[in-house]
Amino acid sequence: MNTKIMILTAFSFMLTSFTAQSSSITFHDDLDVDSVNGVVIEFQREVDLIPGEQLIEVSYSDLFQDNADDSGHWVKSEPLYLKLNVEGNEQYHLDLPELYSADDAKDFLQNPVLSLSVDGEPQDITLLSQSQLFTLLLLKQ
């Protein structure tokens, strides 16, 4: 009986240690992660990442209201892509700039520069459109 308990305890500790050392990425509330490396992700604010090059597909959507009587105006993006090289046990967070109006959001989508924090250290990155991603892939060949 004691041997079973010790084995289960050791196994639990190993699982906890393993998951604590994996990389993950979290997203701003107005960003939806659509897929990671082509695998569809639904309704997750945090996604585990494996080491190596990752291709993360996100989309942006937010509702803006100009005044209290306004029913609102949705601003939505086409798919946007982040190429990310995961090397170790980093924790990533993708954050948006402050967008106060639908016009701000539309301007942002023309040049989607976001803040990517790696273990708390922010850096500006630009997401790729589908055509930019295809161009990048074709140039690599």
JSON list of C-alpha atoms in Angstrom, two decimals:
[
{"chain": "A", "resi": 1, "resn": "MET", "atom": "CA", "xyz": [0.00, 0.00, 0.00]},
{"chain": "A", "resi": 2, "resn": "ASN", "atom": "CA", "xyz": [2.80, 2.42, 0.91]},
{"chain": "A", "resi": 3, "resn": "THR", "atom": "CA", "xyz": [4.56, 1.55, -2.34]},
{"chain": "A", "resi": 4, "resn": "LYS", "atom": "CA", "xyz": [1.43, 2.47, -4.34]},
{"chain": "A", "resi": 5, "resn": "ILE", "atom": "CA", "xyz": [1.12, 5.79, -2.55]},
{"chain": "A", "resi": 6, "resn": "MET", "atom": "CA", "xyz": [4.80, 6.57, -3.11]},
{"chain": "A", "resi": 7, "resn": "ILE", "atom": "CA", "xyz": [4.55, 5.70, -6.82]},
{"chain": "A", "resi": 8, "resn": "LEU", "atom": "CA", "xyz": [1.41, 7.83, -7.25]},
{"chain": "A", "resi": 9, "resn": "THR", "atom": "CA", "xyz": [3.02, 10.72, -5.37]},
{"chain": "A", "resi": 10, "resn": "ALA", "atom": "CA", "xyz": [6.18, 10.49, -7.48]},
{"chain": "A", "resi": 11, "resn": "PHE", "atom": "CA", "xyz": [4.13, 10.32, -10.69]},
{"chain": "A", "resi": 12, "resn": "SER", "atom": "CA", "xyz": [2.05, 13.35, -9.64]},
{"chain": "A", "resi": 13, "resn": "PHE", "atom": "CA", "xyz": [5.22, 15.29, -8.83]},
{"chain": "A", "resi": 14, "resn": "MET", "atom": "CA", "xyz": [6.70, 14.44, -12.24]},
{"chain": "A", "resi": 15, "resn": "LEU", "atom": "CA", "xyz": [3.54, 15.61, -14.03]},
{"chain": "A", "resi": 16, "resn": "THR", "atom": "CA", "xyz": [3.48, 18.84, -12.05]},
{"chain": "A", "resi": 17, "resn": "SER", "atom": "CA", "xyz": [7.15, 19.49, -12.75]},
{"chain": "A", "resi": 18, "resn": "PHE", "atom": "CA", "xyz": [6.69, 18.78, -16.44]},
{"chain": "A", "resi": 19, "resn": "THR", "atom": "CA", "xyz": [3.71, 21.09, -16.90]},
{"chain": "A", "resi": 20, "resn": "ALA", "atom": "CA", "xyz": [5.33, 23.87, -14.88]},
{"chain": "A", "resi": 21, "resn": "GLN", "atom": "CA", "xyz": [8.26, 23.86, -17.30]},
{"chain": "A", "resi": 22, "resn": "SER", "atom": "CA", "xyz": [6.31, 24.08, -20.56]},
{"chain": "A", "resi": 23, "resn": "SER", "atom": "CA", "xyz": [5.91, 27.26, -22.59]},
{"chain": "A", "resi": 24, "resn": "SER", "atom": "CA", "xyz": [2.54, 28.88, -23.09]},
{"chain": "A", "resi": 25, "resn": "ILE", "atom": "CA", "xyz": [1.01, 31.98, -24.62]},
{"chain": "A", "resi": 26, "resn": "THR", "atom": "CA", "xyz": [-1.93, 34.07, -23.41]},
{"chain": "A", "resi": 27, "resn": "PHE", "atom": "CA", "xyz": [-3.91, 36.58, -25.44]},
{"chain": "A", "resi": 28, "resn": "HIS", "atom": "CA", "xyz": [-5.62, 39.94, -24.99]},
{"chain": "A", "resi": 29, "resn": "ASP", "atom": "CA", "xyz": [-9.41, 39.58, -24.60]},
{"chain": "A", "resi": 30, "resn": "ASP", "atom": "CA", "xyz": [-10.08, 41.04, -28.07]},
{"chain": "A", "resi": 31, "resn": "LEU", "atom": "CA", "xyz": [-7.81, 38.49, -29.77]},
{"chain": "A", "resi": 32, "resn": "ASP", "atom": "CA", "xyz": [-9.04, 35.01, -30.54]},
{"chain": "A", "resi": 33, "resn": "VAL", "atom": "CA", "xyz": [-6.53, 32.27, -31.24]},
{"chain": "A", "resi": 34, "resn": "ASP", "atom": "CA", "xyz": [-7.79, 30.29, -34.23]},
{"chain": "A", "resi": 35, "resn": "SER", "atom": "CA", "xyz": [-5.01, 27.75, -34.67]},
{"chain": "A", "resi": 36, "resn": "VAL", "atom": "CA", "xyz": [-1.45, 26.80, -33.73]},
{"chain": "A", "resi": 37, "resn": "ASN", "atom": "CA", "xyz": [0.55, 25.07, -36.47]},
{"chain": "A", "resi": 38, "resn": "GLY", "atom": "CA", "xyz": [-2.69, 24.35, -38.32]},
{"chain": "A", "resi": 39, "resn": "VAL", "atom": "CA", "xyz": [-4.40, 22.72, -35.32]},
{"chain": "A", "resi": 40, "resn": "VAL", "atom": "CA", "xyz": [-7.72, 24.47, -34.58]},
{"chain": "A", "resi": 41, "resn": "ILE", "atom": "CA", "xyz": [-7.95, 25.98, -31.11]},
{"chain": "A", "resi": 42, "resn": "GLU", "atom": "CA", "xyz": [-11.35, 27.00, -29.75]},
{"chain": "A", "resi": 43, "resn": "PHE", "atom": "CA", "xyz": [-12.28, 29.14, -26.77]},
{"chain": "A", "resi": 44, "resn": "GLN", "atom": "CA", "xyz": [-8.88, 29.19, -25.09]},
{"chain": "A", "resi": 45, "resn": "ARG", "atom": "CA", "xyz": [-7.16, 32.22, -23.57]},
{"chain": "A", "resi": 46, "resn": "GLU", "atom": "CA", "xyz": [-3.98, 30.24, -22.87]},
{"chain": "A", "resi": 47, "resn": "VAL", "atom": "CA", "xyz": [-2.31, 27.75, -25.21]},
{"chain": "A", "resi": 48, "resn": "ASP", "atom": "CA", "xyz": [0.60, 25.44, -24.44]},
{"chain": "A", "resi": 49, "resn": "LEU", "atom": "CA", "xyz": [3.49, 25.60, -26.90]},
{"chain": "A", "resi": 50, "resn": "ILE", "atom": "CA", "xyz": [6.11, 23.05, -27.83]},
{"chain": "A", "resi": 51, "resn": "PRO", "atom": "CA", "xyz": [9.74, 24.02, -28.53]},
{"chain": "A", "resi": 52, "resn": "GLY", "atom": "CA", "xyz": [10.50, 25.02, -32.10]},
{"chain": "A", "resi": 53, "resn": "GLU", "atom": "CA", "xyz": [8.98, 27.29, -34.70]},
{"chain": "A", "resi": 54, "resn": "GLN", "atom": "CA", "xyz": [5.27, 27.98, -34.18]},
{"chain": "A", "resi": 55, "resn": "LEU", "atom": "CA", "xyz": [2.72, 29.57, -36.49]},
{"chain": "A", "resi": 56, "resn": "ILE", "atom": "CA", "xyz": [-0.14, 31.08, -34.51]},
{"chain": "A", "resi": 57, "resn": "GLU", "atom": "CA", "xyz": [-3.27, 32.30, -36.28]},
{"chain": "A", "resi": 58, "resn": "VAL", "atom": "CA", "xyz": [-5.31, 34.93, -34.46]},
{"chain": "A", "resi": 59, "resn": "SER", "atom": "CA", "xyz": [-8.21, 37.20, -35.29]},
{"chain": "A", "resi": 60, "resn": "TYR", "atom": "CA", "xyz": [-9.28, 40.51, -33.78]},
{"chain": "A", "resi": 61, "resn": "SER", "atom": "CA", "xyz": [-12.81, 41.65, -33.03]},
{"chain": "A", "resi": 62, "resn": "ASP", "atom": "CA", "xyz": [-14.25, 44.39, -30.86]},
{"chain": "A", "resi": 63, "resn": "LEU", "atom": "CA", "xyz": [-17.51, 46.31, -30.57]},
{"chain": "A", "resi": 64, "resn": "PHE", "atom": "CA", "xyz": [-17.28, 50.11, -30.47]},
{"chain": "A", "resi": 65, "resn": "GLN", "atom": "CA", "xyz": [-20.12, 52.43, -29.43]},
{"chain": "A", "resi": 66, "resn": "ASP", "atom": "CA", "xyz": [-19.91, 56.16, -30.11]},
{"chain": "A", "resi": 67, "resn": "ASN", "atom": "CA", "xyz": [-22.65, 57.07, -27.63]},
{"chain": "A", "resi": 68, "resn": "ALA", "atom": "CA", "xyz": [-25.23, 55.46, -25.36]},
{"chain": "A", "resi": 69, "resn": "ASP", "atom": "CA", "xyz": [-27.91, 55.41, -28.10]},
{"chain": "A", "resi": 70, "resn": "ASP", "atom": "CA", "xyz": [-25.60, 53.71, -30.58]},
{"chain": "A", "resi": 71, "resn": "SER", "atom": "CA", "xyz": [-26.11, 49.97, -31.10]},
{"chain": "A", "resi": 72, "resn": "GLY", "atom": "CA", "xyz": [-22.42, 49.67, -31.84]},
{"chain": "A", "resi": 73, "resn": "HIS", "atom": "CA", "xyz": [-20.08, 48.91, -34.69]},
{"chain": "A", "resi": 74, "resn": "TRP", "atom": "CA", "xyz": [-18.06, 45.70, -34.91]},
{"chain": "A", "resi": 75, "resn": "VAL", "atom": "CA", "xyz": [-14.52, 45.84, -36.22]},
{"chain": "A", "resi": 76, "resn": "LYS", "atom": "CA", "xyz": [-13.17, 42.42, -37.19]},
{"chain": "A", "resi": 77, "resn": "SER", "atom": "CA", "xyz": [-9.96, 41.29, -38.83]},
{"chain": "A", "resi": 78, "resn": "GLU", "atom": "CA", "xyz": [-9.14, 38.66, -41.37]},
{"chain": "A", "resi": 79, "resn": "PRO", "atom": "CA", "xyz": [-6.80, 36.00, -39.96]},
{"chain": "A", "resi": 80, "resn": "LEU", "atom": "CA", "xyz": [-3.46, 37.38, -38.76]},
{"chain": "A", "resi": 81, "resn": "TYR", "atom": "CA", "xyz": [-0.32, 35.32, -38.19]},
{"chain": "A", "resi": 82, "resn": "LEU", "atom": "CA", "xyz": [2.49, 35.29, -35.66]},
{"chain": "A", "resi": 83, "resn": "LYS", "atom": "CA", "xyz": [5.66, 33.33, -36.35]},
{"chain": "A", "resi": 84, "resn": "LEU", "atom": "CA", "xyz": [7.27, 32.46, -33.03]},
{"chain": "A", "resi": 85, "resn": "ASN", "atom": "CA", "xyz": [10.38, 30.47, -32.22]},
{"chain": "A", "resi": 86, "resn": "VAL", "atom": "CA", "xyz": [9.87, 28.82, -28.82]},
{"chain": "A", "resi": 87, "resn": "GLU", "atom": "CA", "xyz": [13.19, 27.86, -27.29]},
{"chain": "A", "resi": 88, "resn": "GLY", "atom": "CA", "xyz": [12.61, 26.98, -23.66]},
{"chain": "A", "resi": 89, "resn": "ASN", "atom": "CA", "xyz": [10.12, 27.47, -20.89]},
{"chain": "A", "resi": 90, "resn": "GLU", "atom": "CA", "xyz": [9.06, 31.01, -21.74]},
{"chain": "A", "resi": 91, "resn": "GLN", "atom": "CA", "xyz": [5.71, 32.52, -20.90]},
{"chain": "A", "resi": 92, "resn": "TYR", "atom": "CA", "xyz": [4.35, 34.69, -23.72]},
{"chain": "A", "resi": 93, "resn": "HIS", "atom": "CA", "xyz": [1.55, 37.25, -23.74]},
{"chain": "A", "resi": 94, "resn": "LEU", "atom": "CA", "xyz": [0.18, 38.98, -26.83]},
{"chain": "A", "resi": 95, "resn": "ASP", "atom": "CA", "xyz": [-1.31, 42.40, -26.06]},
{"chain": "A", "resi": 96, "resn": "LEU", "atom": "CA", "xyz": [-3.00, 45.11, -28.11]},
{"chain": "A", "resi": 97, "resn": "PRO", "atom": "CA", "xyz": [-2.37, 48.85, -28.07]},
{"chain": "A", "resi": 98, "resn": "GLU", "atom": "CA", "xyz": [-5.14, 51.04, -26.65]},
{"chain": "A", "resi": 99, "resn": "LEU", "atom": "CA", "xyz": [-7.87, 51.34, -29.29]},
{"chain": "A", "resi": 100, "resn": "TYR", "atom": "CA", "xyz": [-10.50, 53.93, -28.36]},
{"chain": "A", "resi": 101, "resn": "SER", "atom": "CA", "xyz": [-12.64, 53.99, -31.50]},
{"chain": "A", "resi": 102, "resn": "ALA", "atom": "CA", "xyz": [-13.59, 51.98, -34.54]},
{"chain": "A", "resi": 103, "resn": "ASP", "atom": "CA", "xyz": [-11.33, 54.27, -36.58]},
{"chain": "A", "resi": 104, "resn": "ASP", "atom": "CA", "xyz": [-8.41, 53.46, -34.24]},
{"chain": "A", "resi": 105, "resn": "ALA", "atom": "CA", "xyz": [-9.11, 49.75, -34.69]},
{"chain": "A", "resi": 106, "resn": "LYS", "atom": "CA", "xyz": [-9.29, 50.04, -38.49]},
{"chain": "A", "resi": 107, "resn": "ASP", "atom": "CA", "xyz": [-5.99, 51.95, -38.52]},
{"chain": "A", "resi": 108, "resn": "PHE", "atom": "CA", "xyz": [-4.46, 49.29, -36.29]},
{"chain": "A", "resi": 109, "resn": "LEU", "atom": "CA", "xyz": [-5.56, 46.53, -38.67]},
{"chain": "A", "resi": 110, "resn": "GLN", "atom": "CA", "xyz": [-3.76, 48.28, -41.55]},
{"chain": "A", "resi": 111, "resn": "ASN", "atom": "CA", "xyz": [-0.51, 47.80, -39.61]},
{"chain": "A", "resi": 112, "resn": "PRO", "atom": "CA", "xyz": [-1.11, 45.31, -36.76]},
{"chain": "A", "resi": 113, "resn": "VAL", "atom": "CA", "xyz": [1.75, 46.06, -34.37]},
{"chain": "A", "resi": 114, "resn": "LEU", "atom": "CA", "xyz": [1.24, 44.40, -31.00]},
{"chain": "A", "resi": 115, "resn": "SER", "atom": "CA", "xyz": [3.23, 43.89, -27.84]},
{"chain": "A", "resi": 116, "resn": "LEU", "atom": "CA", "xyz": [4.62, 40.40, -27.29]},
{"chain": "A", "resi": 117, "resn": "SER", "atom": "CA", "xyz": [5.87, 39.90, -23.74]},
{"chain": "A", "resi": 118, "resn": "VAL", "atom": "CA", "xyz": [8.36, 37.09, -23.23]},
{"chain": "A", "resi": 119, "resn": "ASP", "atom": "CA", "xyz": [8.70, 36.30, -19.53]},
{"chain": "A", "resi": 120, "resn": "GLY", "atom": "CA", "xyz": [7.47, 39.83, -18.79]},
{"chain": "A", "resi": 121, "resn": "GLU", "atom": "CA", "xyz": [9.80, 41.62, -21.24]},
{"chain": "A", "resi": 122, "resn": "PRO", "atom": "CA", "xyz": [7.67, 43.40, -23.89]},
{"chain": "A", "resi": 123, "resn": "GLN", "atom": "CA", "xyz": [8.71, 43.87, -27.50]},
{"chain": "A", "resi": 124, "resn": "ASP", "atom": "CA", "xyz": [6.77, 45.21, -30.47]},
{"chain": "A", "resi": 125, "resn": "ILE", "atom": "CA", "xyz": [5.95, 42.73, -33.21]},
{"chain": "A", "resi": 126, "resn": "THR", "atom": "CA", "xyz": [3.94, 42.99, -36.42]},
{"chain": "A", "resi": 127, "resn": "LEU", "atom": "CA", "xyz": [1.43, 40.30, -37.27]},
{"chain": "A", "resi": 128, "resn": "LEU", "atom": "CA", "xyz": [1.35, 39.06, -40.85]},
{"chain": "A", "resi": 129, "resn": "SER", "atom": "CA", "xyz": [-1.65, 39.03, -43.16]},
{"chain": "A", "resi": 130, "resn": "GLN", "atom": "CA", "xyz": [-2.35, 35.90, -45.16]},
{"chain": "A", "resi": 131, "resn": "SER", "atom": "CA", "xyz": [-0.79, 37.38, -48.31]},
{"chain": "A", "resi": 132, "resn": "GLN", "atom": "CA", "xyz": [2.33, 38.48, -46.37]},
{"chain": "A", "resi": 133, "resn": "LEU", "atom": "CA", "xyz": [2.66, 34.99, -44.92]},
{"chain": "A", "resi": 134, "resn": "PHE", "atom": "CA", "xyz": [2.37, 33.38, -48.37]},
{"chain": "A", "resi": 135, "resn": "THR", "atom": "CA", "xyz": [4.96, 35.79, -49.77]},
{"chain": "A", "resi": 136, "resn": "LEU", "atom": "CA", "xyz": [7.34, 34.98, -46.92]},
{"chain": "A", "resi": 137, "resn": "LEU", "atom": "CA", "xyz": [6.90, 31.25, -47.50]},
{"chain": "A", "resi": 138, "resn": "LEU", "atom": "CA", "xyz": [7.47, 31.57, -51.26]},
{"chain": "A", "resi": 139, "resn": "LEU", "atom": "CA", "xyz": [10.64, 33.59, -50.75]},
{"chain": "A", "resi": 140, "resn": "LYS", "atom": "CA", "xyz": [12.06, 30.87, -48.49]},
{"chain": "A", "resi": 141, "resn": "GLN", "atom": "CA", "xyz": [11.94, 28.31, -51.32]}
]
